[in-house]
Coordinates of C-alpha atoms and ligand atoms in Angstrom, one line a residue:
X59 CA -35.5 30.0 64.6
X60 CA -38.0 30.0 61.8
X61 CA -34.9 28.1 60.0
X62 CA -34.3 25.7 63.4
X63 CA -38.0 23.8 63.2
X64 CA -38.0 23.7 59.0
X65 CA -34.1 21.9 58.8
X66 CA -35.8 19.9 61.6
X67 CA -39.1 19.3 60.1
X68 CA -36.9 18.3 57.1
X69 CA -34.5 16.4 58.9
X70 CA -36.8 14.5 60.8
X71 CA -38.8 13.4 57.1
X72 CA -36.7 10.6 55.7
X73 CA -39.0 10.9 52.6
X74 CA -39.0 7.6 49.7
X75 CA -40.5 9.4 46.7
X76 CA -42.9 12.0 45.8
X77 CA -42.2 14.2 48.8
X78 CA -44.4 17.5 49.9
X79 CA -43.2 20.0 48.0
X80 CA -44.5 23.1 49.9
X81 CA -41.9 21.4 52.5
X82 CA -39.1 21.2 50.2
X83 CA -39.9 25.1 48.4
X84 CA -39.6 26.3 52.2
X85 CA -36.3 23.9 52.6
X86 CA -34.8 25.6 49.8
X87 CA -35.2 29.4 51.0
X88 CA -34.5 28.3 54.9
X89 CA -31.5 26.8 53.5
X90 CA -30.0 29.6 51.9
X91 CA -30.5 31.7 54.6
X92 CA -28.3 29.5 56.9
X93 CA -25.5 29.8 54.4
X94 CA -25.6 32.6 52.4
X95 CA -23.6 34.6 54.6
X96 CA -21.0 35.3 51.4
X97 CA -22.5 37.4 48.6
X98 CA -20.0 35.2 45.9
X99 CA -21.3 33.4 43.3
X100 CA -21.2 30.1 43.6
X101 CA -18.7 27.6 41.1
X102 CA -21.8 25.0 41.7
X103 CA -25.3 24.1 41.9
X104 CA -27.2 23.1 44.7
X105 CA -29.8 21.0 42.9
X106 CA -33.2 19.8 45.1
X107 CA -35.4 17.9 43.5
X108 CA -39.1 20.2 42.3
X109 CA -37.8 23.4 43.4
X110 CA -34.3 24.9 40.9
X111 CA -37.1 24.7 37.9
X112 CA -34.6 25.4 35.5
X113 CA -32.7 22.6 35.8
X114 CA -35.9 20.6 35.1
X115 CA -34.6 18.6 32.0
X116 CA -31.3 17.7 33.5
X117 CA -33.6 16.0 36.0
X118 CA -35.7 14.4 33.9
X119 CA -32.3 13.0 31.8
X120 CA -31.2 12.0 35.8
X121 CA -34.3 10.4 37.3
X122 CA -36.7 8.0 34.6
X123 CA -39.3 5.7 35.8
X124 CA -37.4 3.2 37.5
X125 CA -36.1 5.7 39.4
X126 CA -36.4 5.9 43.1
X127 CA -35.4 9.4 44.9
X128 CA -34.5 9.5 48.9
X129 CA -33.7 12.6 50.9
X130 CA -31.2 11.5 53.3
X131 CA -30.7 13.1 56.6
X132 CA -27.5 14.8 55.7
X133 CA -26.6 16.8 52.8
X134 CA -23.3 18.3 52.0
X135 CA -22.7 21.9 53.4
X136 CA -21.5 25.1 51.8
X137 CA -18.7 25.0 53.2
X138 CA -17.3 22.1 51.9
X139 CA -18.6 22.2 49.2
X140 CA -17.0 26.1 47.8
X141 CA -13.9 24.8 50.0
X142 CA -14.1 21.5 48.4
X143 CA -14.4 22.8 44.9
X144 CA -11.3 25.5 44.7
X145 CA -9.8 23.3 46.3
X146 CA -9.5 21.5 43.5
X147 CA -9.3 23.2 41.3
X148 CA -6.3 24.4 43.2
X149 CA -4.4 21.0 42.6
X150 CA -5.4 20.6 38.8
X151 CA -8.6 19.5 38.1
X152 CA -10.5 22.4 35.4
X153 CA -13.5 21.7 37.5
X154 CA -14.6 24.9 35.5
X155 CA -15.0 23.2 31.9
X156 CA -18.1 20.7 33.9
X157 CA -20.7 21.3 35.9
X158 CA -20.7 20.4 38.8
X159 CA -24.2 20.2 41.5
X160 CA -24.6 19.9 45.1
X161 CA -27.6 16.8 45.3
X162 CA -29.9 17.1 48.3
X163 CA -31.3 14.0 47.0
X164 CA -30.2 10.3 46.3
X165 CA -31.5 8.5 43.7
X166 CA -31.2 4.7 42.9
X167 CA -33.1 1.8 40.9
X168 CA -33.1 4.3 37.2
X169 CA -29.5 4.7 33.8
X170 CA -27.8 6.5 36.9
X171 CA -27.1 5.4 40.2
X172 CA -26.9 8.7 42.3
X173 CA -26.9 6.9 46.0
X174 CA -22.7 6.9 46.3
X175 CA -20.6 10.1 47.0
X176 CA -19.6 10.9 43.8
X177 CA -21.1 10.5 40.0
X178 CA -19.8 11.8 36.9
X179 CA -22.0 11.1 33.8
X180 CA -22.6 12.7 30.3
X181 CA -26.2 14.4 30.1
X182 CA -28.2 14.9 26.6
X183 CA -26.0 16.8 25.0
X184 CA -22.9 13.8 25.3
X185 CA -19.7 16.1 26.1
X186 CA -21.4 19.5 25.6
X187 CA -23.0 18.0 29.1
X188 CA -20.2 16.9 31.1
X189 CA -21.7 16.9 34.8
X190 CA -20.2 15.9 38.5
X191 CA -22.3 15.3 41.4
X192 CA -21.9 15.2 44.7
X193 CA -23.9 12.8 45.7
X194 CA -25.9 13.6 50.0
X195 CA -23.1 12.6 52.3
X196 CA -22.0 12.8 56.1
X197 CA -18.1 13.4 55.6
X198 CA -17.1 13.4 58.9
X199 CA -18.1 10.2 59.3
X200 CA -16.2 9.0 56.2
X201 CA -13.2 9.9 56.6
X202 CA -13.2 8.3 60.4
X203 CA -14.3 4.9 58.3
X204 CA -11.9 5.1 55.5
X205 CA -9.2 6.6 58.3
X206 CA -9.5 3.5 60.1
X207 CA -9.7 0.8 57.9
X208 CA -6.3 1.8 56.2
X209 CA -4.6 2.6 59.7
X210 CA -6.1 -1.1 60.7
X211 CA -4.2 -2.4 57.2
X212 CA -1.5 -1.1 57.8
X213 CA -0.7 -1.7 61.5
X214 CA -2.0 -5.1 60.2
X215 CA 0.7 -5.0 57.2
X216 CA 3.6 -3.9 59.2
X217 CA 3.7 -6.5 61.9
X218 CA 3.5 -8.9 59.5
X219 CA 7.1 -7.7 58.2
X220 CA 4.5 -6.6 54.4
X221 CA 4.8 -3.1 55.3
X222 CA 8.0 -0.5 56.1
X223 CA 7.6 1.5 59.3
X224 CA 8.9 4.2 57.1
X225 CA 5.9 4.2 54.1
X226 CA 3.0 3.7 57.2
X227 CA 4.1 6.9 59.1
X228 CA 3.4 8.6 55.6
X229 CA -0.1 7.0 55.2
X230 CA -0.6 8.0 58.8
X231 CA 0.8 11.4 58.0
X232 CA -1.2 11.5 54.7
X233 CA -4.5 9.8 56.6
X234 CA -4.6 12.3 59.5
X235 CA -4.5 15.6 56.1
X236 CA -7.3 14.4 56.0
X237 CA -10.9 17.2 56.3
X238 CA -14.1 17.6 55.0
X239 CA -13.4 20.0 52.4
X240 CA -9.5 18.1 51.3
X241 CA -11.7 14.8 50.9
X242 CA -14.2 17.1 48.9
X243 CA -11.8 17.9 46.6
X244 CA -10.5 14.5 46.5
X245 CA -14.1 12.9 44.9
X246 CA -14.4 16.2 42.4
X247 CA -10.6 15.2 41.2
X248 CA -11.0 11.8 40.8
X249 CA -14.5 13.0 39.0
X250 CA -12.7 14.9 36.9
X251 CA -10.4 12.0 36.4
X252 CA -13.4 10.3 34.7
X253 CA -14.2 13.5 32.5
X254 CA -10.6 12.8 31.4
X255 CA -10.6 9.4 30.8
X256 CA -14.0 9.7 28.4
X257 CA -12.6 12.6 26.5
X258 CA -9.6 10.8 25.9
X259 CA -11.4 7.6 24.8
X260 CA -13.5 9.7 22.1
X261 CA -11.0 11.3 20.7
X262 CA -8.8 8.2 20.0
X263 CA -12.3 6.8 18.6
X264 CA -12.9 3.8 21.7
X265 CA -16.7 2.7 22.4
X266 CA -16.9 2.8 25.6
X267 CA -18.9 -0.3 25.3
X268 CA -16.4 -2.0 23.7
X269 CA -14.6 -3.3 26.3
X270 CA -12.2 -5.6 24.1
X271 CA -11.4 -2.6 22.8
X272 CA -10.3 -0.6 26.3
X273 CA -8.8 -3.7 28.0
X274 CA -6.4 -3.5 24.6
X275 CA -5.6 0.4 25.5
X276 CA -4.8 -0.4 29.0
X277 CA -2.6 -2.8 27.6
X278 CA -0.7 -1.0 24.5
X279 CA 0.8 1.7 28.2
X280 CA 2.0 -0.9 30.2
X281 CA -1.9 -0.3 32.6
X282 CA -3.1 -4.0 32.9
X283 CA 0.0 -5.1 33.6
X284 CA 0.7 -2.9 36.4
X285 CA -2.6 -3.1 37.9
X286 CA -2.1 -6.1 38.2
X287 CA 0.6 -6.2 40.3
X288 CA -1.3 -3.6 42.6
X289 CA -4.3 -6.2 43.1
X290 CA -4.4 -9.5 45.1
X291 CA -5.7 -11.7 42.4
X292 CA -6.0 -9.2 39.9
X293 CA -6.5 -12.4 37.5
X294 CA -8.9 -14.1 39.1
X295 CA -11.9 -11.7 39.1
X296 CA -13.9 -11.2 35.8
X297 CA -13.4 -10.5 32.1
X298 CA -15.4 -6.9 32.9
X299 CA -14.4 -6.6 36.1
X300 CA -10.6 -6.0 35.6
X301 CA -11.3 -3.7 33.5
X302 CA -13.8 -1.8 36.0
X303 CA -10.9 -1.9 38.1
X304 CA -8.5 -0.5 35.5
X305 CA -10.6 2.7 34.8
X306 CA -11.3 3.0 38.3
X307 CA -8.0 2.9 39.4
X308 CA -6.1 5.0 36.5
X309 CA -8.9 8.2 37.9
X310 CA -7.2 7.0 41.7
X311 CA -3.7 7.5 39.9
X312 CA -4.5 10.8 38.5
X313 CA -6.1 12.0 42.1
X314 CA -2.7 11.3 43.9
X315 CA -0.7 12.7 40.7
X316 CA -2.3 16.1 40.9
X317 CA -2.0 15.6 44.6
X318 CA 1.4 15.2 44.5
X319 CA 2.2 17.6 42.2
X320 CA 0.2 20.1 43.7
X321 CA 0.5 19.3 47.5
X322 CA 3.4 18.6 49.0
X323 CA 3.2 14.8 48.3
X324 CA 0.4 14.7 50.7
X325 CA -2.7 12.4 48.8
X326 CA -4.4 12.3 51.2
X327 CA -6.3 8.4 50.8
X328 CA -5.0 6.3 48.5
X329 CA -5.5 4.0 45.4
X330 CA -9.2 2.7 46.4
X331 CA -8.3 -0.5 44.3
X332 CA -4.4 -0.8 44.8
X333 CA -3.7 0.0 48.2
X334 CA -2.3 -3.2 49.0
X335 CA 0.0 -3.9 46.9
X336 CA 1.1 0.0 47.7
X337 CA 1.3 -0.4 50.7
X338 CA 4.4 -3.0 50.1
X339 CA 5.9 -1.7 47.2
X340 CA 5.4 2.3 46.4
X341 CA 7.3 1.8 43.2
X342 CA 3.9 0.3 41.9
X343 CA 2.6 3.6 42.6
X344 CA 4.6 5.1 41.5
X345 CA 5.0 3.6 38.4
X346 CA 1.4 3.8 37.2
X347 CA 0.8 7.3 38.4
X348 CA 3.4 8.2 35.4
X349 CA 1.5 6.1 32.8
X350 CA -1.8 8.1 33.5
X351 CA 0.1 11.5 33.7
X352 CA 1.5 10.5 30.4
X353 CA -1.9 9.7 29.0
X354 CA -3.9 12.1 30.2
X355 CA -1.1 14.8 28.6
X356 CA -1.8 13.7 24.9
X357 CA -5.9 14.0 25.4
X358 CA -7.8 16.2 23.2
X359 CA -10.0 18.9 22.5
X360 CA -12.7 17.9 20.1
X361 CA -15.0 15.6 21.7
X362 CA -18.8 13.6 20.1
X363 CA -20.7 11.3 20.8
X364 CA -20.7 8.6 23.2
X365 CA -21.9 8.9 26.7
X366 CA -20.1 7.3 30.2
X367 CA -21.0 7.5 33.8
X368 CA -18.6 6.3 36.7
X369 CA -19.2 6.5 40.4
X370 CA -16.9 7.3 43.5
X371 CA -16.1 3.4 45.1
X372 CA -17.1 2.9 49.2
X373 CA -13.7 2.8 50.2
X374 CA -14.6 0.6 53.0
X375 CA -17.3 -1.7 51.5
X376 CA -14.3 -2.2 48.7
X377 CA -11.7 -2.0 50.6
X378 CA -12.4 -5.3 52.6
X379 CA -13.6 -7.0 49.2
X380 CA -9.9 -6.0 48.0
X381 CA -8.5 -8.0 50.7
X382 CA -10.2 -11.1 51.2
X383 CA -8.2 -12.0 48.1
X384 CA -5.3 -11.1 49.9
X385 CA -4.1 -13.6 52.4
X386 CA -1.2 -14.6 50.4
X387 CA -0.9 -12.2 48.3
X388 CA 3.1 -10.0 47.5
X389 CA 4.0 -7.6 44.7
X390 CA 6.9 -10.1 44.3
X391 CA 4.6 -12.8 43.4
X392 CA 4.5 -14.1 39.6
X393 CA 2.6 -11.2 37.4
X394 CA 0.2 -11.8 35.2
X395 CA 2.3 -12.7 31.2
X396 CA 1.5 -11.7 28.8
X397 CA -0.5 -14.4 27.0
X398 CA -2.7 -14.4 30.5
X399 CA -3.2 -10.4 29.2
X400 CA -3.6 -11.4 25.6
X401 CA -6.0 -14.1 27.1
X402 CA -8.4 -11.7 28.1
X403 CA -8.2 -9.5 25.6
X404 CA -9.0 -12.4 22.9
X405 CA -11.8 -13.3 25.8
X406 CA -13.4 -9.8 25.7
X407 CA -13.3 -9.3 22.0
X408 CA -15.7 -12.7 21.5
X409 CA -18.2 -11.6 23.6
X410 CA -18.1 -8.0 21.9
X411 CA -18.7 -10.2 18.8
X412 CA -22.0 -11.5 20.6
X413 CA -23.4 -8.3 22.1
X414 CA -23.3 -5.4 20.2
X415 CA -21.6 -2.9 20.7
Ligands
ZN169 ZN1 -14.8 6.5 39.5

């Protein structure tokens, strides 16, 4: 009875920054009583600001003077995170090499942004601190919104003969496999993809803020060419956005690759950035997944130095942004040429000379 009262008090409060600390001490205890029905130790840590003293250093790194902390009325329940973690590991994401946190608060406005779905970042010790933060989320609602969005697009594309009906059925099958723990596993696989991505760049001596070097890295692997054919009007986005799309599409293809291999071909969610091209011509997705697989194979195990952070995108907002440019798009349209890609590289190179990296 008391547990219910405390949770209601917490849910109703909807704090912004600096909540009453004693309320959260209560909440922490009561939450454990509510969910600690098994004795098995957790592979992840629940993180509540103020209440877990041993994480004080981590919190002061994530939260600076400009950060606003928000306690939303939802959080990820224990069963979702625990099953999601196990499922992501089963599918090949070596999460035990990293630290996974289930955040019970959101934060934004400072050095990091923890108000999306999930975040990967390096802590104060660089590659010694590879952190994956699962932000508070209402996963059931998210699954519904994402599925509706993709179904709607697939239906319209099938109607216009831009997507074949077998592919549409395959997509529906994928979406219907999405349950909260599996959705959480997909977030963890996406963020683990970022962990690998930063390790790869580090091992090859590439600074994450050297945009020209990063674009060249994608170009040399054929990945910039592949993604530019999958995202409508890719060539028209600012060069920095192109790079962000490449970086994110890469970890999405990594996630899809793990799923295809370990989950009987069911990858549950399409590539958040490349879905439009992939719905029309899935061979482009297969090609992208293969490029990523080859690149990740070469990862080494010596990491030091530069830091990174990456958020999982909001698919619903992103899907609208991508589709806004898709009216006359087809994967059969002329693609960006080698010269086009070289021009992007030259522009990024010229900019990086102006700004110290
Ligand atoms: Zn990401």
